[in-house]
Amino acid sequence: MSLRLDVTREQALERAAEIVAEGWASFDHARANEPPIDDRLKVLLEAALPEAPTSALEVLEDARRVLDESLAQTRPRYFAFVGSSGLEIGVLGDLLASCFDVNLAVWAAAATEVEDQAIRWVSEFVGFPAQGGAFTSGGTVSNMTALAAARERAIPGSRHHGLGSAKATLYCSSEAHYSIERAAELLGIGSANVRSLPIDGDRRLPPEAVRDAIRSDRADGRVPVAVVATAGTTLTGAVDPIGALADVCAEAGVWLHVDGAYGLPAATTPSAGHLFAGLDRADSVTLDAHKWLYLPKACGVLLVRNRDDLIQAFAHEEAYIPHERTGHMVDITLEYSRPFRALKLWLAFRAHGAEAFRAAVEENLRQARLLYELVLEHELLEPLCGPPPLSIVPFRHLGAETDLNAANALLVRTLQEDTRVWVAPATVDGKVGLRPCFVNFRTDDDDVRALVDIAVELGSS
C-alpha cells in the first residue's frame, strides 16, 4: 500500500480542472431547480470507513456529485445569509496555496511579505490607516482578536491574570452580530456584560446612549473595554454612525471597534461611502473578503491602527518558535498553523484591480434598491423596513388572510423546497419575512425580478 494515486497526477489534475470548469459554467446562469441527493450518493454516505483504496478518478466523480447536489452560495439566485461568490481567481489562489501548504504562523519569506502587502492594500481600499493586521477564518475570529487587544489595553495584564475584580463591559447595538457576545463569553467578560443598546429609527446604535451607558458603568465601578460599531448589520444592513461613536470613544478613552465583516466594502462606493464617515478614527476594523469581496471562504481580515496593541495581547516566548526573526503572526493572532489566505485576495486585486470591486459592490447596491422598489410597487408585498442602506432587503408577502408571520415562515420553507431561488427567513420588529442579500457578482436584474415573481407565485398559491 502507498499514498500514491492509481493514475498519474496529470490525469487527476485534468479531471479536477474539468469539474471546476463545469462548475464555473453552471454558475453563470440560474438553474431551474436544485437536484436531490441521488441514490448512489445515499448509499455512499452510509458506507463504513474504507480500508481498501478506490480509483482516484472514481473518487473525484463522487466529489463532483456531492458538490453538484449541495447548496452553492456561488449561484446567482442564492440570496440567503451573506454568501460568497467563489471568485474564479480566488479558487485558483486556494488551489496554489493548498498545493504549497505554506504555514503563516511564523515568518515564511515571500508569503509573509505578500500577507503584509495585502493588509496594506485592504487598508488603502477601505480608507483605514492600519499599522498592522492579519488574515483570519472570518468575522467571529477577527472580532474576538480585536476585542482581546481592547481588553488588554483596558485591563493591562488581564491576559495573564484574568479579569480579577474588574467588571468589564462592551457596548454595541441590539442588532450587532452574535459574535460580539460570543467573544465576550470566551474572553471572560461575559455576555451578561455586553450592553446591547436599543437602536434608533434608522436601526443604528445611538451615540448618546453609548455615552450615557459608559458614564453610568464607570460610576458603578465598571471598566468599559470597547464600543463595537456595526458597519452593516446582518439583519437589515444598517451602518452605525461611526464618526459620532468615535467622538464618544475619544472623550471616554475607550477602544472603538468597527465590525464591517459584511458591509465594509461599500465604504468604497459613491452611493454608500458617506455612511462610513469616521472609519479612519477607529482602533480596529474587520472585513470578510469572502463576503462582499466575492472570494471563496475563508478569508477574513483584521486591521488595527496600532500593531503593538495586538503584540501586547498575544506575543509570547516559546522554545519551539524561532524568535531570532521578528514579525511572527503567532504574536498577533489566535492561530498557530495558518493557511496562506492572503494569496487569493492578493491575486484578486492584481487580476481585476480595485475599481472592478468598487463597481461590483455598487451594482449589488443598485440591485437592492431595485428590489425595494419592486416590493413597494407590488400590492401583495411589503418591505419590513425603510430603503436599504446597503444590500439587504427584508420583505414579506401580504396574501394571507390570517397569521402573516406563519404564512411568511411557510413561504420561506416553500421557496427552499422549490429551489428556483434560495432565501432565508428573518424577523424584523416582530414581523416574519424573507431576507434576501445581494453580494454576488453573478446576480443580474433578471434574478432580482425572478425573486419577486416566484415569491408572489408561491405566496399566492
Coordinates of C-alpha atoms in Angstrom, one line a residue:
M1 CA 0.0 0.0 0.0
S2 CA 1.2 3.6 -0.7
L3 CA -0.2 7.1 -0.8
R4 CA 0.4 7.5 -4.5
L5 CA -2.6 7.8 -6.8
D6 CA -3.6 5.0 -9.1
V7 CA -3.5 7.4 -12.1
T8 CA -0.9 10.0 -13.0
R9 CA -1.0 13.3 -11.2
E10 CA -1.6 14.9 -14.5
Q11 CA -4.7 12.8 -15.1
A12 CA -6.1 13.6 -11.7
L13 CA -5.4 17.3 -12.1
E14 CA -7.0 17.3 -15.6
R15 CA -10.2 15.7 -14.2
A16 CA -10.3 18.1 -11.3
A17 CA -9.9 21.0 -13.6
E18 CA -12.8 19.7 -15.8
I19 CA -15.0 19.6 -12.7
V20 CA -14.1 23.2 -11.8
A21 CA -14.7 24.4 -15.3
E22 CA -18.1 22.7 -15.4
G23 CA -19.0 24.3 -12.1
W24 CA -18.0 27.7 -13.2
A25 CA -20.1 27.4 -16.4
S26 CA -23.1 26.3 -14.3
F27 CA -22.8 29.4 -12.1
D28 CA -23.1 31.8 -15.0
H29 CA -26.9 31.4 -15.0
A30 CA -29.5 30.2 -12.6
R31 CA -30.7 26.6 -12.9
A32 CA -34.2 25.5 -12.9
N33 CA -34.0 23.6 -9.7
E34 CA -31.7 22.1 -7.1
P35 CA -31.0 18.4 -7.8
P36 CA -31.8 16.0 -5.0
I37 CA -29.2 13.7 -3.4
D38 CA -29.2 10.7 -5.8
D39 CA -29.3 7.0 -4.9
R40 CA -25.6 6.4 -5.5
L41 CA -24.7 9.2 -3.0
K42 CA -27.2 7.9 -0.5
V43 CA -25.5 4.5 -0.5
L44 CA -22.1 6.0 -0.4
L45 CA -22.9 8.3 2.5
E46 CA -23.9 5.3 4.6
A47 CA -20.7 3.4 3.9
A48 CA -18.3 2.4 6.6
L49 CA -14.6 3.6 6.8
P50 CA -12.9 2.4 3.6
E51 CA -9.9 0.1 4.3
A52 CA -9.1 -0.5 0.6
P53 CA -8.4 2.2 -2.0
T54 CA -10.8 3.4 -4.7
S55 CA -9.7 4.7 -8.0
A56 CA -8.8 8.4 -7.8
L57 CA -11.0 9.2 -10.9
E58 CA -14.0 7.5 -9.3
V59 CA -13.4 9.4 -6.0
L60 CA -13.3 12.7 -8.0
E61 CA -16.5 11.8 -9.8
D62 CA -18.2 11.2 -6.4
A63 CA -16.9 14.6 -5.2
R64 CA -18.5 16.2 -8.3
R65 CA -21.8 14.6 -7.4
V66 CA -21.6 15.8 -3.8
L67 CA -20.8 19.3 -4.9
D68 CA -23.4 19.5 -7.6
E69 CA -26.1 18.2 -5.1
S70 CA -25.1 20.7 -2.4
L71 CA -26.3 24.3 -1.9
A72 CA -23.8 26.6 -3.6
Q73 CA -23.7 30.2 -2.5
T74 CA -21.9 30.9 -5.7
R75 CA -25.1 30.6 -7.7
P76 CA -26.7 33.9 -8.8
R77 CA -30.1 33.3 -7.1
Y78 CA -28.7 32.3 -3.7
F79 CA -29.9 35.2 -1.6
A80 CA -29.7 33.7 1.9
F81 CA -27.5 35.0 4.7
V82 CA -24.4 36.8 3.4
G83 CA -23.0 34.4 0.8
S84 CA -19.7 34.0 -1.0
S85 CA -19.4 34.2 -4.8
G86 CA -16.3 32.0 -5.2
L87 CA -14.5 34.4 -7.5
E88 CA -12.5 32.3 -10.0
I89 CA -9.1 33.8 -9.3
G90 CA -9.7 33.2 -5.7
V91 CA -10.4 29.5 -6.4
L92 CA -7.1 29.3 -8.2
G93 CA -5.4 31.0 -5.3
D94 CA -6.8 28.4 -2.9
L95 CA -5.5 25.6 -5.1
L96 CA -2.0 27.1 -5.3
A97 CA -1.9 27.9 -1.5
S98 CA -3.0 24.4 -0.7
C99 CA -0.5 22.8 -3.0
F100 CA 2.5 24.6 -1.5
D101 CA 0.9 24.5 2.0
V102 CA 2.9 27.5 3.4
N103 CA 2.4 28.0 7.1
L104 CA 1.9 31.6 8.0
A105 CA 2.3 31.0 11.7
V106 CA 5.9 32.2 11.6
W107 CA 8.0 34.1 9.1
A108 CA 7.5 32.4 5.7
A109 CA 9.7 34.5 3.4
A110 CA 7.8 35.8 0.4
A111 CA 4.4 34.6 1.7
T112 CA 4.8 36.8 4.8
E113 CA 5.6 39.8 2.6
V114 CA 2.5 39.1 0.5
E115 CA 0.3 39.0 3.5
D116 CA 1.7 42.3 4.8
Q117 CA 1.2 43.8 1.4
A118 CA -2.4 42.5 1.2
I119 CA -3.1 44.0 4.6
R120 CA -1.8 47.4 3.3
W121 CA -4.0 47.1 0.1
V122 CA -7.1 46.3 2.1
S123 CA -6.4 49.3 4.4
E124 CA -6.0 51.6 1.4
F125 CA -9.1 50.2 -0.3
V126 CA -11.4 50.9 2.6
G127 CA -9.7 54.0 3.9
F128 CA -8.4 52.9 7.3
P129 CA -4.9 53.8 8.5
A130 CA -3.8 50.3 9.6
Q131 CA -0.4 49.8 11.1
G132 CA -0.9 46.1 11.1
G133 CA -3.4 43.3 10.8
A134 CA -3.9 39.6 9.9
F135 CA -5.9 37.3 7.8
T136 CA -8.3 35.1 9.8
S137 CA -11.0 32.5 9.2
G138 CA -13.7 35.2 9.4
G139 CA -15.5 37.8 11.3
T140 CA -16.0 35.9 14.5
V141 CA -12.3 35.3 15.0
S142 CA -11.4 38.8 13.8
N143 CA -13.8 40.4 16.2
M144 CA -12.5 38.2 19.1
T145 CA -9.0 39.1 18.2
A146 CA -9.7 42.8 18.2
L147 CA -11.6 42.7 21.5
A148 CA -8.8 40.7 23.1
A149 CA -6.5 43.6 22.3
A150 CA -9.1 46.0 23.6
R151 CA -9.4 44.0 26.8
E152 CA -5.6 44.1 27.4
R153 CA -5.5 47.8 26.9
A154 CA -8.4 48.5 29.2
I155 CA -7.2 46.0 31.9
P156 CA -3.4 45.6 31.5
G157 CA -2.2 42.1 32.4
S158 CA -5.7 40.5 32.1
R159 CA -4.4 38.0 29.5
H160 CA -2.2 36.5 32.2
H161 CA -4.0 37.1 35.5
G162 CA -7.6 37.2 34.3
L163 CA -10.1 40.0 35.0
G164 CA -9.9 39.7 38.7
S165 CA -12.3 42.1 40.3
A166 CA -12.6 44.2 37.2
K167 CA -16.2 44.3 35.9
A168 CA -15.5 44.7 32.2
T169 CA -18.2 45.8 29.7
L170 CA -18.7 46.0 26.0
Y171 CA -21.2 48.3 24.1
C172 CA -23.0 47.6 20.8
S173 CA -26.4 47.8 19.3
S174 CA -29.1 45.3 19.9
E175 CA -28.7 44.2 16.3
A176 CA -24.9 43.6 16.4
H177 CA -23.7 40.2 15.3
Y178 CA -23.8 37.4 17.9
S179 CA -20.0 37.0 17.6
I180 CA -19.7 40.0 19.9
E181 CA -21.5 38.2 22.7
R182 CA -19.5 35.0 21.9
A183 CA -16.2 36.9 22.1
A184 CA -17.3 38.4 25.5
E185 CA -18.0 34.9 26.8
L186 CA -14.7 33.5 25.6
L187 CA -12.6 36.5 26.8
G188 CA -14.0 36.3 30.3
I189 CA -16.0 39.4 30.0
G190 CA -19.3 37.6 30.0
S191 CA -22.2 38.0 27.6
A192 CA -24.2 39.5 30.5
N193 CA -21.8 42.4 30.5
V194 CA -22.4 43.3 26.8
R195 CA -24.6 46.4 26.7
S196 CA -26.8 45.7 23.7
L197 CA -28.4 49.1 23.4
P198 CA -31.7 49.9 21.7
I199 CA -31.4 51.1 18.1
D200 CA -32.7 54.4 16.7
G201 CA -35.3 54.9 14.0
D202 CA -32.7 54.1 11.3
R203 CA -31.7 50.9 13.2
R204 CA -28.4 52.3 14.3
L205 CA -26.6 52.5 17.6
P206 CA -27.3 55.9 19.2
P207 CA -24.1 57.6 20.3
E208 CA -25.8 59.4 23.2
A209 CA -27.0 56.1 24.6
V210 CA -23.4 54.8 24.5
R211 CA -22.1 57.9 26.2
D212 CA -24.7 57.6 29.0
A213 CA -24.0 53.8 29.4
I214 CA -20.3 54.4 29.7
R215 CA -20.7 57.1 32.3
S216 CA -23.2 55.0 34.3
D217 CA -21.0 52.0 34.2
R218 CA -17.9 53.9 35.3
A219 CA -19.9 55.4 38.2
D220 CA -20.8 51.9 39.1
G221 CA -17.1 50.8 39.2
R222 CA -17.2 49.0 35.8
V223 CA -14.4 49.1 33.2
P224 CA -15.5 49.9 29.6
V225 CA -13.5 47.8 27.3
A226 CA -14.8 48.7 23.8
V227 CA -17.6 50.1 21.8
V228 CA -18.5 48.0 18.7
A229 CA -19.9 49.9 15.7
T230 CA -21.5 47.6 13.2
A231 CA -20.9 48.6 9.6
G232 CA -23.7 46.6 8.0
T233 CA -25.9 44.7 10.4
T234 CA -26.7 41.1 9.4
L235 CA -30.5 41.7 9.8
T236 CA -31.0 44.8 7.7
G237 CA -27.7 46.2 6.6
A238 CA -27.8 49.3 8.9
V239 CA -24.5 51.1 9.4
D240 CA -23.9 52.6 12.9
P241 CA -22.8 56.3 13.0
I242 CA -19.0 55.6 13.2
G243 CA -17.9 59.2 13.4
A244 CA -20.2 60.2 16.2
L245 CA -19.3 57.0 18.1
A246 CA -15.6 57.9 17.6
D247 CA -16.3 61.2 19.3
V248 CA -17.8 59.3 22.3
C249 CA -14.9 56.9 22.5
A250 CA -12.3 59.7 22.2
E251 CA -13.9 61.6 25.0
A252 CA -14.2 58.5 27.2
G253 CA -10.8 56.9 26.3
V254 CA -12.5 53.7 25.1
W255 CA -11.5 51.4 22.2
L256 CA -13.7 51.7 19.1
H257 CA -14.0 48.5 17.0
V258 CA -15.8 48.5 13.7
D259 CA -17.4 45.2 12.7
G260 CA -17.5 45.6 8.9
A261 CA -17.4 41.8 8.2
Y262 CA -20.4 42.2 5.8
G263 CA -20.7 45.8 4.8
L264 CA -17.3 47.5 4.8
P265 CA -16.6 47.1 1.1
A266 CA -19.5 49.5 0.5
A267 CA -17.3 52.2 2.1
T268 CA -15.5 52.4 -1.2
T269 CA -18.6 53.2 -3.3
P270 CA -20.1 56.5 -4.5
S271 CA -23.6 55.8 -3.2
A272 CA -22.9 54.4 0.2
G273 CA -19.4 55.7 1.1
H274 CA -20.8 58.5 3.2
L275 CA -22.3 56.0 5.7
F276 CA -18.8 55.1 6.8
A277 CA -17.6 58.6 7.7
G278 CA -15.2 58.4 10.7
L279 CA -13.9 54.9 9.9
D280 CA -10.4 56.2 9.9
R281 CA -10.7 57.1 13.6
A282 CA -11.4 53.5 14.8
D283 CA -8.9 51.4 16.7
S284 CA -9.7 48.2 14.8
V285 CA -11.7 47.1 11.8
T286 CA -12.9 43.7 10.4
L287 CA -13.8 42.8 6.9
D288 CA -14.7 39.4 5.4
A289 CA -13.3 39.2 1.9
H290 CA -15.3 36.0 1.4
K291 CA -18.5 38.0 1.7
W292 CA -18.6 41.2 -0.3
L293 CA -15.2 41.0 -2.0
Y294 CA -16.5 37.8 -3.6
L295 CA -13.7 35.5 -2.6
P296 CA -14.1 31.8 -1.6
K297 CA -14.2 31.1 2.1
A298 CA -12.3 31.5 4.3
C299 CA -10.8 35.0 4.0
G300 CA -11.4 37.3 7.0
V301 CA -9.3 40.4 7.5
L302 CA -8.5 42.2 10.8
L303 CA -7.0 45.7 10.6
V304 CA -5.6 47.6 13.6
R305 CA -4.5 51.2 14.0
N306 CA -1.6 50.2 16.3
R307 CA 0.1 46.8 15.7
D308 CA 1.6 47.0 19.2
D309 CA -1.9 46.5 20.6
L310 CA -2.0 43.0 19.1
I311 CA 1.5 42.3 20.3
Q312 CA 0.6 43.2 23.9
A313 CA -2.4 40.9 23.7
F314 CA -0.8 37.8 22.0
A315 CA 3.0 37.9 21.9
H316 CA 4.8 35.1 23.8
E317 CA 8.1 33.2 24.0
E318 CA 8.3 29.5 23.4
A319 CA 11.3 27.2 22.9
Y320 CA 9.7 25.9 19.6
I321 CA 9.3 29.3 18.0
P322 CA 12.4 30.8 16.4
H323 CA 12.3 34.4 17.8
E324 CA 15.6 35.4 16.2
R325 CA 13.2 36.8 13.5
T326 CA 10.5 39.4 14.3
G327 CA 7.0 39.7 12.9
H328 CA 5.7 36.2 13.6
M329 CA 2.0 36.1 13.1
V330 CA 1.6 33.9 16.2
D331 CA 2.5 37.0 18.2
I332 CA -0.5 38.9 16.9
T333 CA -3.2 36.3 16.2
L334 CA -5.1 33.5 17.9
E335 CA -4.0 30.8 15.5
Y336 CA -0.8 28.9 15.2
S337 CA -1.0 26.9 11.9
R338 CA -2.4 29.4 9.4
P339 CA -3.0 28.8 5.7
F340 CA -1.9 31.3 3.1
R341 CA -5.4 33.0 3.0
A342 CA -3.9 36.3 1.8
L343 CA -2.8 34.9 -1.6
K344 CA -6.3 34.8 -3.1
L345 CA -7.0 38.4 -2.2
W346 CA -3.6 39.5 -3.4
L347 CA -4.3 37.7 -6.7
A348 CA -7.8 39.1 -7.0
F349 CA -6.7 42.7 -6.6
R350 CA -3.9 42.2 -9.1
A351 CA -6.1 40.3 -11.7
H352 CA -9.1 42.6 -11.5
G353 CA -8.0 45.9 -9.9
A354 CA -9.7 47.8 -7.1
E355 CA -12.1 49.7 -9.3
A356 CA -13.7 46.5 -10.6
F357 CA -14.5 45.6 -7.0
R358 CA -16.0 49.0 -6.3
A359 CA -18.1 48.7 -9.4
A360 CA -19.4 45.2 -8.5
V361 CA -20.3 46.3 -5.0
E362 CA -22.1 49.4 -6.4
E363 CA -24.0 47.1 -8.7
N364 CA -25.2 45.0 -5.8
L365 CA -26.3 48.2 -4.0
R366 CA -28.3 49.2 -7.1
Q367 CA -29.9 45.7 -7.3
A368 CA -31.0 46.0 -3.6
R369 CA -32.7 49.4 -4.4
L370 CA -34.3 47.8 -7.4
L371 CA -35.8 45.0 -5.3
Y372 CA -37.0 47.6 -2.7
E373 CA -38.9 49.5 -5.5
L374 CA -40.4 46.3 -6.9
V375 CA -41.6 45.3 -3.5
L376 CA -43.1 48.8 -2.9
E377 CA -44.9 48.7 -6.2
H378 CA -46.5 45.3 -5.7
E379 CA -49.8 45.1 -3.9
L380 CA -49.0 41.7 -2.3
L381 CA -45.6 42.6 -0.9
E382 CA -44.4 44.9 1.8
P383 CA -40.9 45.9 2.9
L384 CA -40.1 45.3 6.6
C385 CA -38.0 48.4 7.0
G386 CA -37.1 51.5 5.0
P387 CA -34.9 51.9 1.9
P388 CA -31.9 49.6 2.1
P389 CA -28.7 51.4 3.3
L390 CA -26.7 48.5 1.8
S391 CA -27.8 45.3 0.0
I392 CA -30.2 43.6 2.4
V393 CA -33.9 44.0 1.7
P394 CA -36.3 42.2 4.1
F395 CA -39.9 42.0 2.9
R396 CA -43.0 39.9 3.4
H397 CA -46.0 38.6 1.4
L398 CA -49.4 40.0 2.4
G399 CA -51.6 37.4 0.8
A400 CA -52.6 35.5 3.9
E401 CA -55.9 36.3 5.5
T402 CA -54.9 35.3 9.0
D403 CA -51.5 34.9 10.5
L404 CA -48.9 36.8 8.3
N405 CA -46.0 35.6 10.3
A406 CA -46.9 31.9 10.0
A407 CA -47.7 32.4 6.3
N408 CA -44.4 34.0 5.6
A409 CA -42.5 31.4 7.5
L410 CA -44.2 28.8 5.4
L411 CA -43.4 30.8 2.3
V412 CA -39.7 30.7 3.1
R413 CA -39.8 26.9 3.5
T414 CA -41.8 26.6 0.3
L415 CA -39.3 28.7 -1.6
Q416 CA -36.4 26.5 -0.3
E417 CA -38.3 23.3 -1.3
D418 CA -39.0 24.9 -4.7
T419 CA -35.2 25.7 -5.1
R420 CA -35.6 28.2 -8.0
V421 CA -34.4 30.9 -5.6
W422 CA -32.9 30.4 -2.2
V423 CA -33.7 32.8 0.7
A424 CA -33.6 32.7 4.5
P425 CA -36.2 34.0 6.9
A426 CA -35.9 37.0 9.2
T427 CA -37.9 38.6 11.9
V428 CA -37.9 42.4 11.9
D429 CA -39.8 44.2 14.7
G430 CA -41.8 41.1 15.2
K431 CA -42.7 40.6 11.6
V432 CA -41.5 37.4 9.8
G433 CA -40.5 37.7 6.2
L434 CA -37.8 37.0 3.6
R435 CA -34.3 38.4 3.9
P436 CA -32.5 38.5 0.5
C437 CA -29.0 39.8 0.5
F438 CA -27.1 40.8 -2.7
V439 CA -23.4 40.1 -2.5
N440 CA -22.9 38.1 -5.7
F441 CA -21.1 39.5 -8.8
R442 CA -23.1 37.0 -11.0
T443 CA -26.5 38.2 -10.0
D444 CA -28.3 40.3 -12.6
D445 CA -31.6 42.3 -12.7
D446 CA -33.5 39.3 -14.1
D447 CA -32.5 37.4 -11.0
V448 CA -33.9 40.2 -8.8
R449 CA -37.2 40.2 -10.7
A450 CA -37.4 36.4 -10.6
L451 CA -37.2 36.6 -6.8
V452 CA -40.2 38.8 -6.7
D453 CA -42.2 36.8 -9.3
I454 CA -41.5 33.5 -7.6
A455 CA -42.3 34.8 -4.1
V456 CA -45.6 36.2 -5.3
E457 CA -46.4 33.0 -7.2
L458 CA -45.7 30.7 -4.3
G459 CA -47.1 33.1 -1.7
S460 CA -50.4 33.3 -3.5
S461 CA -50.8 29.6 -4.2

